[in-house]
Amino acid sequence: LLMEQFTGMDQLEKQLAALFNIERCLIVSGNSDEQEKVIGEFGELVDEALQRQLPDGRNIIAVMGGTTMAEVARHVSPLETAKRHNLFVPARGGIGEAVSIQANSVSALMAANAHGEHRALYVPEQLSEEAYHTLLKEPSIRSVLAMIKEANCVVHSIGRAVHMAARRKMSEEEIVRLKQKNAVAESFGYFFDEHGAIVHKVPRIGLSLEDIQKMPTVLAVAGGKSKVKAITAYMKNAPKQTWLITDEAAANEILKGT
Ligand code: F6P
């Protein structure tokens, strides 16, 4: 029976990876909307993926924030070896969300659990155009930013557009505009409609979507029925080397809609 279950999941993983035209898909049984432990299992898969994927030498791992990533970070285990050294950085400025789920905190926790190094990026999530350009000139920000741009790995989540806009306290008008543009997904500060087209960009400091196109290791972690639209939309144009780590509830629902 166990073998059959394994094979069943294996099939589902292959189907989903083929549907999104990405390198790999890993599916945890259950529904992360209802079972917290499923997110812990995402974390264990992220840990395994990092253990296998990160090459010897110096790695820079860029990490996004959010509740999923905060839980994932708790499950990372030591990644250092005599030959492999890892530096963790927040993928983007994320001050503005609750402290425990900011990219700075999540990447710091991952670094501690991985026995790696960490650099923080002290910039707010929402920035005026003017402040953005001023901060870019700040030496302490520039040096961390240069490291972020050299990252060879990124671990991120995918969120629901309107939910994320509200969580980041975007204005009513901005939220109305997002709804008019049919935004359903958010990742890296970009909002996407159901076709995977970018409909809004938040001016933020850090990784851009262009930066991740050529990054060797891209791990996307998101599950739960509630995120089906968001995952489907974002994955339409995700980089081909992406590994999607999700759950059975999301996977079944996504494949049902095809
Ligand atoms: O704000 C950081 C972020 O990673 C977003 O890019 C993403 O949409 C969101 O968090 C996911 O948050 P959660 O895991 O709480 O759904």
PDB file of C-alpha atoms and ligand atoms in Angstrom:
ATOM      1  CA  LEU A   1       0.000   0.000   0.000  1.00  0.00           C
ATOM      2  CA  LEU A   2       2.809   2.338   0.932  1.00  0.00           C
ATOM      3  CA  MET A   3       4.460   1.751  -2.443  1.00  0.00           C
ATOM      4  CA  GLU A   4       1.213   2.520  -4.229  1.00  0.00           C
ATOM      5  CA  GLN A   5       0.865   5.759  -2.310  1.00  0.00           C
ATOM      6  CA  PHE A   6       4.415   6.670  -3.190  1.00  0.00           C
ATOM      7  CA  THR A   7       3.802   5.952  -6.846  1.00  0.00           C
ATOM      8  CA  GLY A   8       0.563   7.929  -6.766  1.00  0.00           C
ATOM      9  CA  MET A   9       2.330  10.980  -5.351  1.00  0.00           C
ATOM     10  CA  ASP A  10       5.168  10.499  -7.779  1.00  0.00           C
ATOM     11  CA  GLN A  11       2.699  10.623 -10.665  1.00  0.00           C
ATOM     12  CA  LEU A  12       1.090  13.757  -9.274  1.00  0.00           C
ATOM     13  CA  GLU A  13       4.484  15.413  -8.921  1.00  0.00           C
ATOM     14  CA  LYS A  14       5.387  14.602 -12.521  1.00  0.00           C
ATOM     15  CA  GLN A  15       2.031  15.839 -13.825  1.00  0.00           C
ATOM     16  CA  LEU A  16       2.299  19.107 -11.965  1.00  0.00           C
ATOM     17  CA  ALA A  17       5.902  19.723 -13.046  1.00  0.00           C
ATOM     18  CA  ALA A  18       4.876  19.026 -16.657  1.00  0.00           C
ATOM     19  CA  LEU A  19       1.850  21.317 -16.412  1.00  0.00           C
ATOM     20  CA  PHE A  20       3.944  24.239 -15.184  1.00  0.00           C
ATOM     21  CA  ASN A  21       6.917  23.273 -17.336  1.00  0.00           C
ATOM     22  CA  ILE A  22       9.286  23.406 -14.386  1.00  0.00           C
ATOM     23  CA  GLU A  23      12.165  21.179 -13.314  1.00  0.00           C
ATOM     24  CA  ARG A  24      10.537  19.503 -10.343  1.00  0.00           C
ATOM     25  CA  CYS A  25       7.583  19.375  -8.089  1.00  0.00           C
ATOM     26  CA  LEU A  26       7.520  17.902  -4.575  1.00  0.00           C
ATOM     27  CA  ILE A  27       4.169  17.222  -2.941  1.00  0.00           C
ATOM     28  CA  VAL A  28       3.474  16.713   0.763  1.00  0.00           C
ATOM     29  CA  SER A  29       0.267  14.848   1.649  1.00  0.00           C
ATOM     30  CA  GLY A  30      -2.444  16.880   3.376  1.00  0.00           C
ATOM     31  CA  ASN A  31      -3.612  20.492   3.255  1.00  0.00           C
ATOM     32  CA  SER A  32      -1.470  23.245   4.740  1.00  0.00           C
ATOM     33  CA  ASP A  33      -4.543  25.482   5.207  1.00  0.00           C
ATOM     34  CA  GLU A  34      -5.750  23.082   7.875  1.00  0.00           C
ATOM     35  CA  GLN A  35      -2.639  21.277   9.082  1.00  0.00           C
ATOM     36  CA  GLU A  36       0.279  23.316  10.361  1.00  0.00           C
ATOM     37  CA  LYS A  37       2.529  20.235  10.256  1.00  0.00           C
ATOM     38  CA  VAL A  38       2.322  20.200   6.443  1.00  0.00           C
ATOM     39  CA  ILE A  39       4.282  23.471   6.367  1.00  0.00           C
ATOM     40  CA  GLY A  40       6.884  21.843   8.623  1.00  0.00           C
ATOM     41  CA  GLU A  41       7.169  19.086   6.031  1.00  0.00           C
ATOM     42  CA  PHE A  42       7.691  21.731   3.313  1.00  0.00           C
ATOM     43  CA  GLY A  43      10.587  22.853   5.496  1.00  0.00           C
ATOM     44  CA  GLU A  44      12.069  19.382   5.602  1.00  0.00           C
ATOM     45  CA  LEU A  45      11.889  19.148   1.814  1.00  0.00           C
ATOM     46  CA  VAL A  46      13.514  22.565   1.465  1.00  0.00           C
ATOM     47  CA  ASP A  47      16.263  21.382   3.791  1.00  0.00           C
ATOM     48  CA  GLU A  48      16.834  18.236   1.702  1.00  0.00           C
ATOM     49  CA  ALA A  49      16.793  20.207  -1.541  1.00  0.00           C
ATOM     50  CA  LEU A  50      19.380  22.652  -0.186  1.00  0.00           C
ATOM     51  CA  GLN A  51      21.556  19.789   1.097  1.00  0.00           C
ATOM     52  CA  ARG A  52      21.594  18.267  -2.377  1.00  0.00           C
ATOM     53  CA  GLN A  53      21.510  21.297  -4.622  1.00  0.00           C
ATOM     54  CA  LEU A  54      23.977  23.681  -3.045  1.00  0.00           C
ATOM     55  CA  PRO A  55      27.409  23.133  -4.579  1.00  0.00           C
ATOM     56  CA  ASP A  56      30.743  23.256  -2.761  1.00  0.00           C
ATOM     57  CA  GLY A  57      32.276  26.693  -2.487  1.00  0.00           C
ATOM     58  CA  ARG A  58      30.584  29.860  -1.342  1.00  0.00           C
ATOM     59  CA  ASN A  59      26.820  30.025  -1.750  1.00  0.00           C
ATOM     60  CA  ILE A  60      24.583  33.018  -1.333  1.00  0.00           C
ATOM     61  CA  ILE A  61      21.011  32.067  -0.503  1.00  0.00           C
ATOM     62  CA  ALA A  62      18.357  34.767  -0.815  1.00  0.00           C
ATOM     63  CA  VAL A  63      15.293  34.212   1.323  1.00  0.00           C
ATOM     64  CA  MET A  64      11.835  35.802   1.207  1.00  0.00           C
ATOM     65  CA  GLY A  65       9.533  36.412   4.173  1.00  0.00           C
ATOM     66  CA  GLY A  66       5.977  35.377   5.036  1.00  0.00           C
ATOM     67  CA  THR A  67       4.357  32.858   7.373  1.00  0.00           C
ATOM     68  CA  THR A  68       5.244  29.856   5.175  1.00  0.00           C
ATOM     69  CA  MET A  69       8.903  30.825   4.960  1.00  0.00           C
ATOM     70  CA  ALA A  70       9.062  31.532   8.716  1.00  0.00           C
ATOM     71  CA  GLU A  71       7.971  27.948   9.427  1.00  0.00           C
ATOM     72  CA  VAL A  72      10.201  26.512   6.677  1.00  0.00           C
ATOM     73  CA  ALA A  73      13.240  28.233   8.239  1.00  0.00           C
ATOM     74  CA  ARG A  74      12.680  26.325  11.499  1.00  0.00           C
ATOM     75  CA  HIS A  75      13.325  23.038   9.686  1.00  0.00           C
ATOM     76  CA  VAL A  76      16.617  23.854   8.024  1.00  0.00           C
ATOM     77  CA  SER A  77      19.564  21.849   9.361  1.00  0.00           C
ATOM     78  CA  PRO A  78      23.328  22.509   9.209  1.00  0.00           C
ATOM     79  CA  LEU A  79      24.435  22.986   5.603  1.00  0.00           C
ATOM     80  CA  GLU A  80      28.069  23.858   6.209  1.00  0.00           C
ATOM     81  CA  THR A  81      30.801  21.401   5.276  1.00  0.00           C
ATOM     82  CA  ALA A  82      34.580  21.757   5.084  1.00  0.00           C
ATOM     83  CA  LYS A  83      34.129  22.802   1.462  1.00  0.00           C
ATOM     84  CA  ARG A  84      30.751  24.491   1.483  1.00  0.00           C
ATOM     85  CA  HIS A  85      30.024  27.873   3.039  1.00  0.00           C
ATOM     86  CA  ASN A  86      26.679  29.566   2.989  1.00  0.00           C
ATOM     87  CA  LEU A  87      25.663  33.172   3.387  1.00  0.00           C
ATOM     88  CA  PHE A  88      21.965  33.946   3.847  1.00  0.00           C
ATOM     89  CA  VAL A  89      20.475  37.286   2.870  1.00  0.00           C
ATOM     90  CA  PRO A  90      16.909  38.606   2.701  1.00  0.00           C
ATOM     91  CA  ALA A  91      15.810  38.580  -0.940  1.00  0.00           C
ATOM     92  CA  ARG A  92      14.204  42.003  -0.612  1.00  0.00           C
ATOM     93  CA  GLY A  93      13.597  44.711   1.926  1.00  0.00           C
ATOM     94  CA  GLY A  94      10.652  43.631   3.990  1.00  0.00           C
ATOM     95  CA  ILE A  95      10.393  45.840   7.044  1.00  0.00           C
ATOM     96  CA  GLY A  96       6.694  46.625   7.422  1.00  0.00           C
ATOM     97  CA  GLU A  97       5.400  43.130   7.903  1.00  0.00           C
ATOM     98  CA  ALA A  98       5.285  41.630  11.404  1.00  0.00           C
ATOM     99  CA  VAL A  99       8.880  41.223  12.597  1.00  0.00           C
ATOM    100  CA  SER A 100       8.830  37.424  12.842  1.00  0.00           C
ATOM    101  CA  ILE A 101       7.854  37.016   9.187  1.00  0.00           C
ATOM    102  CA  GLN A 102      10.093  39.692   7.669  1.00  0.00           C
ATOM    103  CA  ALA A 103      12.673  38.414   5.204  1.00  0.00           C
ATOM    104  CA  ASN A 104      15.415  39.681   7.562  1.00  0.00           C
ATOM    105  CA  SER A 105      14.167  37.519  10.436  1.00  0.00           C
ATOM    106  CA  VAL A 106      13.452  34.485   8.285  1.00  0.00           C
ATOM    107  CA  SER A 107      16.862  34.558   6.595  1.00  0.00           C
ATOM    108  CA  ALA A 108      18.575  35.091   9.985  1.00  0.00           C
ATOM    109  CA  LEU A 109      16.826  32.037  11.430  1.00  0.00           C
ATOM    110  CA  MET A 110      17.729  29.952   8.387  1.00  0.00           C
ATOM    111  CA  ALA A 111      21.349  31.050   8.658  1.00  0.00           C
ATOM    112  CA  ALA A 112      21.454  30.132  12.359  1.00  0.00           C
ATOM    113  CA  ASN A 113      19.950  26.684  11.732  1.00  0.00           C
ATOM    114  CA  ALA A 114      22.207  26.098   8.725  1.00  0.00           C
ATOM    115  CA  HIS A 115      25.276  27.255  10.716  1.00  0.00           C
ATOM    116  CA  GLY A 116      25.859  29.771   7.958  1.00  0.00           C
ATOM    117  CA  GLU A 117      26.440  33.512   7.882  1.00  0.00           C
ATOM    118  CA  HIS A 118      23.827  36.223   7.636  1.00  0.00           C
ATOM    119  CA  ARG A 119      23.534  39.817   6.473  1.00  0.00           C
ATOM    120  CA  ALA A 120      20.463  41.941   7.111  1.00  0.00           C
ATOM    121  CA  LEU A 121      18.999  44.580   4.833  1.00  0.00           C
ATOM    122  CA  TYR A 122      17.433  47.450   6.728  1.00  0.00           C
ATOM    123  CA  VAL A 123      14.954  48.931   4.315  1.00  0.00           C
ATOM    124  CA  PRO A 124      11.165  49.204   4.495  1.00  0.00           C
ATOM    125  CA  GLU A 125       8.803  47.150   2.406  1.00  0.00           C
ATOM    126  CA  GLN A 126       6.866  50.078   0.966  1.00  0.00           C
ATOM    127  CA  LEU A 127       9.027  52.943  -0.293  1.00  0.00           C
ATOM    128  CA  SER A 128       8.429  56.186  -2.080  1.00  0.00           C
ATOM    129  CA  GLU A 129      10.291  56.480  -5.390  1.00  0.00           C
ATOM    130  CA  GLU A 130      12.428  59.238  -3.828  1.00  0.00           C
ATOM    131  CA  ALA A 131      13.385  57.337  -0.677  1.00  0.00           C
ATOM    132  CA  TYR A 132      14.173  54.316  -2.816  1.00  0.00           C
ATOM    133  CA  HIS A 133      16.787  56.170  -4.851  1.00  0.00           C
ATOM    134  CA  THR A 134      18.302  57.765  -1.748  1.00  0.00           C
ATOM    135  CA  LEU A 135      18.594  54.419   0.068  1.00  0.00           C
ATOM    136  CA  LEU A 136      20.252  52.874  -2.968  1.00  0.00           C
ATOM    137  CA  LYS A 137      23.155  55.274  -2.421  1.00  0.00           C
ATOM    138  CA  GLU A 138      23.701  54.191   1.200  1.00  0.00           C
ATOM    139  CA  PRO A 139      26.986  52.161   1.441  1.00  0.00           C
ATOM    140  CA  SER A 140      25.705  49.662   4.045  1.00  0.00           C
ATOM    141  CA  ILE A 141      22.679  48.954   1.849  1.00  0.00           C
ATOM    142  CA  ARG A 142      24.729  48.825  -1.338  1.00  0.00           C
ATOM    143  CA  SER A 143      27.065  46.132  -0.001  1.00  0.00           C
ATOM    144  CA  VAL A 144      24.241  43.808   1.063  1.00  0.00           C
ATOM    145  CA  LEU A 145      22.442  44.539  -2.180  1.00  0.00           C
ATOM    146  CA  ALA A 146      25.537  43.479  -4.142  1.00  0.00           C
ATOM    147  CA  MET A 147      25.498  40.142  -2.265  1.00  0.00           C
ATOM    148  CA  ILE A 148      21.790  39.673  -2.974  1.00  0.00           C
ATOM    149  CA  LYS A 149      22.433  40.232  -6.673  1.00  0.00           C
ATOM    150  CA  GLU A 150      25.094  37.493  -6.589  1.00  0.00           C
ATOM    151  CA  ALA A 151      22.812  34.925  -4.968  1.00  0.00           C
ATOM    152  CA  ASN A 152      22.904  31.471  -6.580  1.00  0.00           C
ATOM    153  CA  CYS A 153      19.825  30.249  -4.736  1.00  0.00           C
ATOM    154  CA  VAL A 154      16.490  31.720  -3.730  1.00  0.00           C
ATOM    155  CA  VAL A 155      13.800  30.291  -1.465  1.00  0.00           C
ATOM    156  CA  HIS A 156      10.450  32.066  -1.717  1.00  0.00           C
ATOM    157  CA  SER A 157       6.722  31.711  -1.263  1.00  0.00           C
ATOM    158  CA  ILE A 158       3.706  32.785  -3.268  1.00  0.00           C
ATOM    159  CA  GLY A 159       0.809  34.722  -1.758  1.00  0.00           C
ATOM    160  CA  ARG A 160      -2.724  35.777  -2.663  1.00  0.00           C
ATOM    161  CA  ALA A 161      -2.744  39.267  -4.191  1.00  0.00           C
ATOM    162  CA  VAL A 162      -5.424  41.089  -2.241  1.00  0.00           C
ATOM    163  CA  HIS A 163      -4.543  39.358   1.010  1.00  0.00           C
ATOM    164  CA  MET A 164      -0.917  40.417   0.599  1.00  0.00           C
ATOM    165  CA  ALA A 165      -1.850  43.973  -0.348  1.00  0.00           C
ATOM    166  CA  ALA A 166      -3.934  44.262   2.818  1.00  0.00           C
ATOM    167  CA  ARG A 167      -1.229  42.646   4.981  1.00  0.00           C
ATOM    168  CA  ARG A 168       1.269  45.185   3.682  1.00  0.00           C
ATOM    169  CA  LYS A 169      -1.201  47.981   4.354  1.00  0.00           C
ATOM    170  CA  MET A 170      -1.383  49.184   0.765  1.00  0.00           C
ATOM    171  CA  SER A 171      -3.942  51.987   0.320  1.00  0.00           C
ATOM    172  CA  GLU A 172      -7.615  51.379  -0.504  1.00  0.00           C
ATOM    173  CA  GLU A 173      -7.083  52.909  -3.969  1.00  0.00           C
ATOM    174  CA  GLU A 174      -4.168  50.606  -4.685  1.00  0.00           C
ATOM    175  CA  ILE A 175      -6.207  47.602  -3.609  1.00  0.00           C
ATOM    176  CA  VAL A 176      -9.102  48.690  -5.834  1.00  0.00           C
ATOM    177  CA  ARG A 177      -6.655  49.030  -8.742  1.00  0.00           C
ATOM    178  CA  LEU A 178      -5.251  45.567  -8.087  1.00  0.00           C
ATOM    179  CA  LYS A 179      -8.780  44.149  -8.135  1.00  0.00           C
ATOM    180  CA  GLN A 180      -9.567  45.970 -11.384  1.00  0.00           C
ATOM    181  CA  LYS A 181      -6.489  44.419 -12.925  1.00  0.00           C
ATOM    182  CA  ASN A 182      -7.586  40.989 -11.668  1.00  0.00           C
ATOM    183  CA  ALA A 183      -4.441  40.449  -9.601  1.00  0.00           C
ATOM    184  CA  VAL A 184      -4.545  37.002  -7.995  1.00  0.00           C
ATOM    185  CA  ALA A 185      -0.943  36.287  -7.011  1.00  0.00           C
ATOM    186  CA  GLU A 186       2.002  38.017  -5.377  1.00  0.00           C
ATOM    187  CA  SER A 187       5.643  37.053  -5.178  1.00  0.00           C
ATOM    188  CA  PHE A 188       8.866  39.112  -4.873  1.00  0.00           C
ATOM    189  CA  GLY A 189       6.801  42.316  -4.667  1.00  0.00           C
ATOM    190  CA  TYR A 190       5.163  41.691  -8.059  1.00  0.00           C
ATOM    191  CA  PHE A 191       1.444  41.148  -8.541  1.00  0.00           C
ATOM    192  CA  PHE A 192       0.220  38.780 -11.266  1.00  0.00           C
ATOM    193  CA  ASP A 193      -3.116  38.164 -12.959  1.00  0.00           C
ATOM    194  CA  GLU A 194      -4.372  34.651 -13.660  1.00  0.00           C
ATOM    195  CA  HIS A 195      -2.388  34.488 -16.905  1.00  0.00           C
ATOM    196  CA  GLY A 196       0.821  35.088 -14.997  1.00  0.00           C
ATOM    197  CA  ALA A 197       1.207  38.621 -16.397  1.00  0.00           C
ATOM    198  CA  ILE A 198       2.653  41.265 -14.080  1.00  0.00           C
ATOM    199  CA  VAL A 199      -0.038  43.843 -13.306  1.00  0.00           C
ATOM    200  CA  HIS A 200       1.729  45.779 -10.549  1.00  0.00           C
ATOM    201  CA  LYS A 201       5.226  46.178  -9.128  1.00  0.00           C
ATOM    202  CA  VAL A 202       6.046  47.548  -5.695  1.00  0.00           C
ATOM    203  CA  PRO A 203       9.254  49.596  -5.844  1.00  0.00           C
ATOM    204  CA  ARG A 204      11.404  47.576  -3.474  1.00  0.00           C
ATOM    205  CA  ILE A 205      15.066  47.063  -2.921  1.00  0.00           C
ATOM    206  CA  GLY A 206      16.491  43.628  -3.620  1.00  0.00           C
ATOM    207  CA  LEU A 207      16.022  40.765  -6.056  1.00  0.00           C
ATOM    208  CA  SER A 208      13.978  41.382  -9.156  1.00  0.00           C
ATOM    209  CA  LEU A 209      12.199  38.803 -11.289  1.00  0.00           C
ATOM    210  CA  GLU A 210      14.939  39.217 -13.920  1.00  0.00           C
ATOM    211  CA  ASP A 211      17.561  38.282 -11.311  1.00  0.00           C
ATOM    212  CA  ILE A 212      15.963  34.906 -10.633  1.00  0.00           C
ATOM    213  CA  GLN A 213      15.694  33.867 -14.297  1.00  0.00           C
ATOM    214  CA  LYS A 214      19.254  32.550 -14.401  1.00  0.00           C
ATOM    215  CA  MET A 215      19.666  31.543 -10.784  1.00  0.00           C
ATOM    216  CA  PRO A 216      20.670  27.841 -10.587  1.00  0.00           C
ATOM    217  CA  THR A 217      18.462  26.970  -7.597  1.00  0.00           C
ATOM    218  CA  VAL A 218      14.955  28.379  -7.199  1.00  0.00           C
ATOM    219  CA  LEU A 219      12.692  26.848  -4.565  1.00  0.00           C
ATOM    220  CA  ALA A 220       9.052  28.019  -4.470  1.00  0.00           C
ATOM    221  CA  VAL A 221       7.093  26.930  -1.408  1.00  0.00           C
ATOM    222  CA  ALA A 222       3.309  27.354  -1.235  1.00  0.00           C
ATOM    223  CA  GLY A 223       0.361  25.106  -0.549  1.00  0.00           C
ATOM    224  CA  GLY A 224      -3.246  24.926   0.618  1.00  0.00           C
ATOM    225  CA  LYS A 225      -6.464  25.121  -1.362  1.00  0.00           C
ATOM    226  CA  SER A 226      -6.663  28.835  -0.585  1.00  0.00           C
ATOM    227  CA  LYS A 227      -3.524  29.471  -2.655  1.00  0.00           C
ATOM    228  CA  VAL A 228      -4.500  27.462  -5.752  1.00  0.00           C
ATOM    229  CA  LYS A 229      -5.229  30.526  -7.915  1.00  0.00           C
ATOM    230  CA  ALA A 230      -2.101  32.286  -6.719  1.00  0.00           C
ATOM    231  CA  ILE A 231       0.163  29.291  -7.292  1.00  0.00           C
ATOM    232  CA  THR A 232      -1.307  28.593 -10.749  1.00  0.00           C
ATOM    233  CA  ALA A 233      -0.941  32.215 -11.837  1.00  0.00           C
ATOM    234  CA  TYR A 234       2.619  32.684 -10.609  1.00  0.00           C
ATOM    235  CA  MET A 235       3.812  29.328 -11.947  1.00  0.00           C
ATOM    236  CA  LYS A 236       2.681  30.192 -15.516  1.00  0.00           C
ATOM    237  CA  ASN A 237       5.825  32.253 -16.046  1.00  0.00           C
ATOM    238  CA  ALA A 238       8.093  30.922 -13.311  1.00  0.00           C
ATOM    239  CA  PRO A 239      11.729  30.221 -14.251  1.00  0.00           C
ATOM    240  CA  LYS A 240      12.081  26.701 -15.694  1.00  0.00           C
ATOM    241  CA  GLN A 241      14.601  25.611 -13.059  1.00  0.00           C
ATOM    242  CA  THR A 242      12.050  26.216 -10.281  1.00  0.00           C
ATOM    243  CA  TRP A 243      11.225  23.422  -7.862  1.00  0.00           C
ATOM    244  CA  LEU A 244       7.696  23.831  -6.507  1.00  0.00           C
ATOM    245  CA  ILE A 245       7.122  22.443  -3.030  1.00  0.00           C
ATOM    246  CA  THR A 246       3.409  22.184  -2.361  1.00  0.00           C
ATOM    247  CA  ASP A 247       0.744  19.966  -0.820  1.00  0.00           C
ATOM    248  CA  GLU A 248      -1.714  17.391  -2.087  1.00  0.00           C
ATOM    249  CA  ALA A 249      -4.748  19.642  -1.536  1.00  0.00           C
ATOM    250  CA  ALA A 250      -3.333  22.335  -3.829  1.00  0.00           C
ATOM    251  CA  ALA A 251      -1.932  19.854  -6.358  1.00  0.00           C
ATOM    252  CA  ASN A 252      -5.237  17.978  -6.779  1.00  0.00           C
ATOM    253  CA  GLU A 253      -7.211  21.183  -7.140  1.00  0.00           C
ATOM    254  CA  ILE A 254      -4.764  22.615  -9.698  1.00  0.00           C
ATOM    255  CA  LEU A 255      -4.832  19.444 -11.806  1.00  0.00           C
ATOM    256  CA  LYS A 256      -8.635  19.271 -11.555  1.00  0.00           C
ATOM    257  CA  GLY A 257      -8.852  22.645 -13.246  1.00  0.00           C
ATOM    258  CA  THR A 258      -6.840  21.517 -16.297  1.00  0.00           C
TER     259      THR A 258
HETATM  260  O1  F6P B   1       5.969  39.311   1.889  1.00  0.00           O
HETATM  261  C1  F6P B   1       6.813  38.254   1.610  1.00  0.00           C
HETATM  262  C2  F6P B   1       6.113  37.111   0.944  1.00  0.00           C
HETATM  263  O2  F6P B   1       7.061  36.103   0.676  1.00  0.00           O
HETATM  264  C3  F6P B   1       5.360  37.445  -0.329  1.00  0.00           C
HETATM  265  O3  F6P B   1       6.169  37.628  -1.450  1.00  0.00           O
HETATM  266  C4  F6P B   1       4.383  36.306  -0.443  1.00  0.00           C
HETATM  267  O4  F6P B   1       3.281  36.639  -1.236  1.00  0.00           O
HETATM  268  C5  F6P B   1       4.006  36.121   0.997  1.00  0.00           C
HETATM  269  O5  F6P B   1       5.108  36.569   1.783  1.00  0.00           O
HETATM  270  C6  F6P B   1       3.589  34.759   1.379  1.00  0.00           C
HETATM  271  O6  F6P B   1       3.191  34.796   2.706  1.00  0.00           O
HETATM  272  P1  F6P B   1       2.523  33.593   3.455  1.00  0.00           P
HETATM  273  O7  F6P B   1       3.504  32.500   3.491  1.00  0.00           O
HETATM  274  O8  F6P B   1       2.214  34.141   4.806  1.00  0.00           O
HETATM  275  O9  F6P B   1       1.298  33.220   2.683  1.00  0.00           O
END
